[in-house]
Coordinates of C-alpha atoms in Angstrom, one line a residue:
X1 CA 2.5 -18.8 9.9
X2 CA 3.3 -15.2 9.1
X3 CA 0.1 -13.1 8.9
X4 CA 0.0 -10.5 6.2
X5 CA -2.8 -7.9 6.0
X6 CA -3.7 -6.4 2.7
X7 CA -5.7 -3.3 2.7
X8 CA -7.7 -2.5 -0.5
X9 CA -8.1 1.3 -0.1
X10 CA -11.5 3.0 0.0
X11 CA -14.7 1.0 -0.6
X12 CA -18.5 1.5 -0.4
X13 CA -19.4 5.2 -0.4
X14 CA -15.8 6.1 -0.6
X15 CA -14.8 5.7 -4.3
X16 CA -11.3 7.0 -3.9
X17 CA -9.9 8.3 -7.2
X18 CA -11.7 8.1 -10.4
X19 CA -10.5 8.1 -14.0
X20 CA -12.0 9.6 -17.1
X21 CA -13.4 6.2 -18.1
X22 CA -15.2 5.9 -14.7
X23 CA -12.7 3.3 -13.3
X24 CA -12.6 3.8 -9.6
X25 CA -9.8 3.4 -7.1
X26 CA -11.9 1.2 -4.8
X27 CA -12.4 -1.4 -7.6
X28 CA -8.7 -1.5 -8.7
X29 CA -7.4 -1.9 -5.1
X30 CA -9.8 -4.7 -4.3
X31 CA -9.0 -6.7 -7.4
X32 CA -5.2 -6.3 -7.0
X33 CA -5.5 -7.3 -3.3
X34 CA -7.5 -10.5 -4.2
X35 CA -4.9 -11.4 -6.8
X36 CA -2.1 -10.8 -4.4
X37 CA -3.8 -12.8 -1.7
X38 CA -4.1 -15.8 -4.0
X39 CA -0.5 -15.7 -5.0
X40 CA 0.9 -15.3 -1.5
X41 CA -1.2 -18.2 -0.2
X42 CA 0.5 -20.5 -2.6
X43 CA 3.6 -20.1 -0.4
X44 CA 4.0 -22.1 2.8
X45 CA 4.0 -20.4 6.1
X46 CA 2.0 -17.3 5.0
X47 CA -1.6 -16.5 6.0
X48 CA -3.2 -13.6 4.2
X49 CA -6.1 -11.4 5.4
X50 CA -8.0 -8.6 3.6
X51 CA -9.3 -5.6 5.5
X52 CA -12.3 -5.8 3.1
X53 CA -13.3 -8.5 0.7
X54 CA -16.1 -6.6 -0.9
X55 CA -17.4 -3.2 -1.8
X56 CA -18.1 -1.7 1.6
X57 CA -16.7 1.2 3.7
X58 CA -14.2 0.9 6.6
X59 CA -12.6 3.8 8.5
X60 CA -8.8 4.1 8.6
X61 CA -8.9 3.2 12.3
X62 CA -10.9 0.1 11.7
X63 CA -8.5 -1.2 9.0
X64 CA -5.5 -0.8 11.3
X65 CA -7.4 -2.3 14.3
X66 CA -8.1 -5.5 12.2
X67 CA -4.4 -6.0 11.5
X68 CA -3.4 -5.2 15.1
X69 CA -6.0 -7.6 16.6
X70 CA -4.7 -10.4 14.4
X71 CA -1.1 -9.6 15.3
X72 CA -0.2 -9.2 11.7
X73 CA 3.5 -9.3 10.6
X74 CA 3.0 -6.8 7.7
X75 CA 0.3 -4.3 6.7
X76 CA 0.2 -3.2 3.0
X77 CA -2.4 -0.7 2.0
X78 CA -3.1 -0.5 -1.8
X79 CA -4.1 2.7 -3.5
X80 CA -3.9 4.6 -6.8
X81 CA -2.5 8.1 -7.0
X82 CA -4.0 11.4 -8.3
X83 CA -2.3 14.4 -9.7
X84 CA -3.2 17.8 -11.2
X85 CA -0.8 17.1 -14.0
X86 CA -2.5 14.7 -16.4
X87 CA 0.9 13.5 -17.7
X88 CA 2.3 12.5 -14.3
X89 CA 3.3 8.8 -14.2
X90 CA 5.1 6.6 -11.8
X91 CA 4.6 4.5 -8.6
X92 CA 4.9 5.7 -5.1
X93 CA 5.4 3.8 -1.8
X94 CA 4.9 5.5 1.6
X95 CA 6.1 3.9 4.8
X96 CA 5.4 4.7 8.4
X97 CA 8.0 7.0 9.9
X98 CA 6.8 8.8 12.9
X99 CA 10.0 10.6 13.3
X100 CA 9.6 12.5 10.0
X101 CA 7.0 15.2 10.3
X102 CA 8.0 17.3 7.4
X103 CA 5.4 17.8 4.6
X104 CA 6.4 15.9 1.5
X105 CA 5.9 17.2 -2.0
X106 CA 3.7 14.2 -2.7
X107 CA 0.8 13.5 -0.4
X108 CA -0.4 9.9 0.0
X109 CA -4.1 9.0 0.5
X110 CA -5.3 10.5 3.8
X111 CA -4.0 13.5 5.6
X112 CA -0.8 13.9 7.6
X113 CA -1.8 13.8 11.3
X114 CA -1.6 17.0 13.4
X115 CA 1.2 17.6 15.8
X116 CA -1.2 16.7 18.7
X117 CA -1.0 13.1 17.6
X118 CA 2.7 12.8 17.2
X119 CA 3.5 12.0 20.9
X120 CA 1.0 9.1 20.7
X121 CA 2.9 7.7 17.7
X122 CA 6.2 7.3 19.4
X123 CA 5.6 3.6 20.1
X124 CA 5.8 2.9 16.4
X125 CA 9.5 4.0 16.1
X126 CA 10.8 0.4 16.3
X127 CA 9.0 -0.5 13.0
X128 CA 10.6 2.3 11.0
X129 CA 13.6 0.4 9.7
X130 CA 11.6 -2.6 8.7
X131 CA 8.9 -0.4 7.1
X132 CA 11.6 1.5 5.1
X133 CA 13.2 -1.8 4.0
X134 CA 9.9 -3.3 2.9
X135 CA 9.1 -0.1 0.9
X136 CA 12.4 -0.1 -0.8
X137 CA 12.3 -3.8 -1.8
X138 CA 8.7 -3.5 -3.1
X139 CA 9.7 -0.4 -5.1
X140 CA 12.6 -2.3 -6.5
X141 CA 10.5 -5.3 -7.7
X142 CA 7.9 -3.0 -9.2
X143 CA 10.5 -0.9 -11.1
X144 CA 12.1 -4.1 -12.4
X145 CA 8.8 -5.6 -13.4
X146 CA 7.6 -2.6 -15.4
X147 CA 11.1 -1.3 -16.5
X148 CA 10.5 2.1 -14.9
X149 CA 13.2 4.6 -14.2
X150 CA 13.9 5.3 -10.6
X151 CA 13.2 8.9 -11.2
X152 CA 9.5 8.0 -11.9
X153 CA 9.0 6.5 -8.5
X154 CA 9.4 7.7 -4.9
X155 CA 9.7 6.1 -1.5
X156 CA 8.7 8.5 1.3
X157 CA 8.6 8.1 5.0
X158 CA 6.2 10.0 7.2
X159 CA 3.4 9.8 9.8
X160 CA 0.8 9.0 7.1
X161 CA -2.8 8.9 8.4
X162 CA -3.6 5.5 6.9
X163 CA -0.8 3.8 8.8
X164 CA -1.2 5.5 12.2
X165 CA -1.3 2.9 15.0
X166 CA 0.1 0.0 13.0
X167 CA 1.9 -2.3 15.3
X168 CA 3.9 -3.9 12.5
X169 CA 5.9 -2.8 9.5
X170 CA 3.4 -0.9 7.3
X171 CA 3.4 0.7 3.8
X172 CA 1.1 2.3 1.3
X173 CA 1.6 1.3 -2.3
X174 CA 0.3 3.7 -5.0
X175 CA -0.1 1.7 -8.2
X176 CA -0.1 4.5 -10.7
X177 CA -2.4 7.5 -11.3
X178 CA -6.0 7.1 -12.4
X179 CA -5.9 10.8 -13.3
X180 CA -3.2 10.1 -16.0
X181 CA -4.9 8.6 -19.1
X182 CA -1.9 6.4 -20.0
X183 CA -1.8 4.9 -16.5
X184 CA -5.6 4.6 -16.3
X185 CA -5.6 2.5 -19.5
X186 CA -3.0 0.2 -17.9
X187 CA -5.0 -0.1 -14.7
X188 CA -8.1 -1.1 -16.7
X189 CA -6.1 -4.1 -18.0
X190 CA -6.7 -7.3 -16.0
X191 CA -3.3 -8.7 -17.0
X192 CA -1.6 -5.5 -15.8
X193 CA -3.3 -5.6 -12.4
X194 CA -2.2 -9.3 -12.1
X195 CA 1.3 -8.2 -13.0
X196 CA 1.3 -5.7 -10.2
X197 CA 0.2 -8.4 -7.7
X198 CA 2.9 -10.7 -8.9
X199 CA 5.6 -8.0 -8.5
X200 CA 4.4 -7.2 -5.0
X201 CA 4.4 -10.9 -4.1
X202 CA 8.0 -11.2 -5.3
X203 CA 8.9 -8.2 -3.2
X204 CA 7.3 -9.7 -0.1
X205 CA 9.1 -13.0 -0.7
X206 CA 12.4 -11.1 -1.0
X207 CA 11.8 -9.1 2.2
X208 CA 11.3 -12.4 4.1
X209 CA 14.5 -14.1 2.7
X210 CA 16.6 -12.1 5.2
X211 CA 13.9 -11.3 7.8
X212 CA 13.6 -13.9 10.5
X213 CA 10.2 -12.8 11.7

């Protein structure tokens, strides 16, 4: 079976982002990850693992190590975004691209690694095309599911800290902004969180239709 690792961002002492209502990123990511796991496991030939199944802390390195040790086929890290602009809306997906060291106008969770690490990352180059393709497909299914204009969403490649060391196609999915009241209200809705999981499942299914491994 294909092994897919889902990484609910943050956990334990690390709350991640927090909305005005008190809703935390660590709670949203875990719930969406559990929904997505349940949906994916209905499909034959797929085995799904979570980096964390409860409210506890894991370092970034520990998360990637779990996926590498299981020889996972995909690594998908789930997060919510944050912005100084309280009206900012949209979804972002970041994929591992160790060749792009430019600073993007949007920073995903975690910091961009220093130049001292870049030579160590060269072994990940072979996963760049698949990571980019996965990111684009997931963005397409999310945009379609929520009728979002392409301008509201971005797909960005870079050596993002969360994905460093991944020995498989790897992406970060930001499921809206907890700092934006409109999106925080959506993320509080159980049905909306389930819809995100269903859209991501559809994207993973589409990715594998033309992907032999």
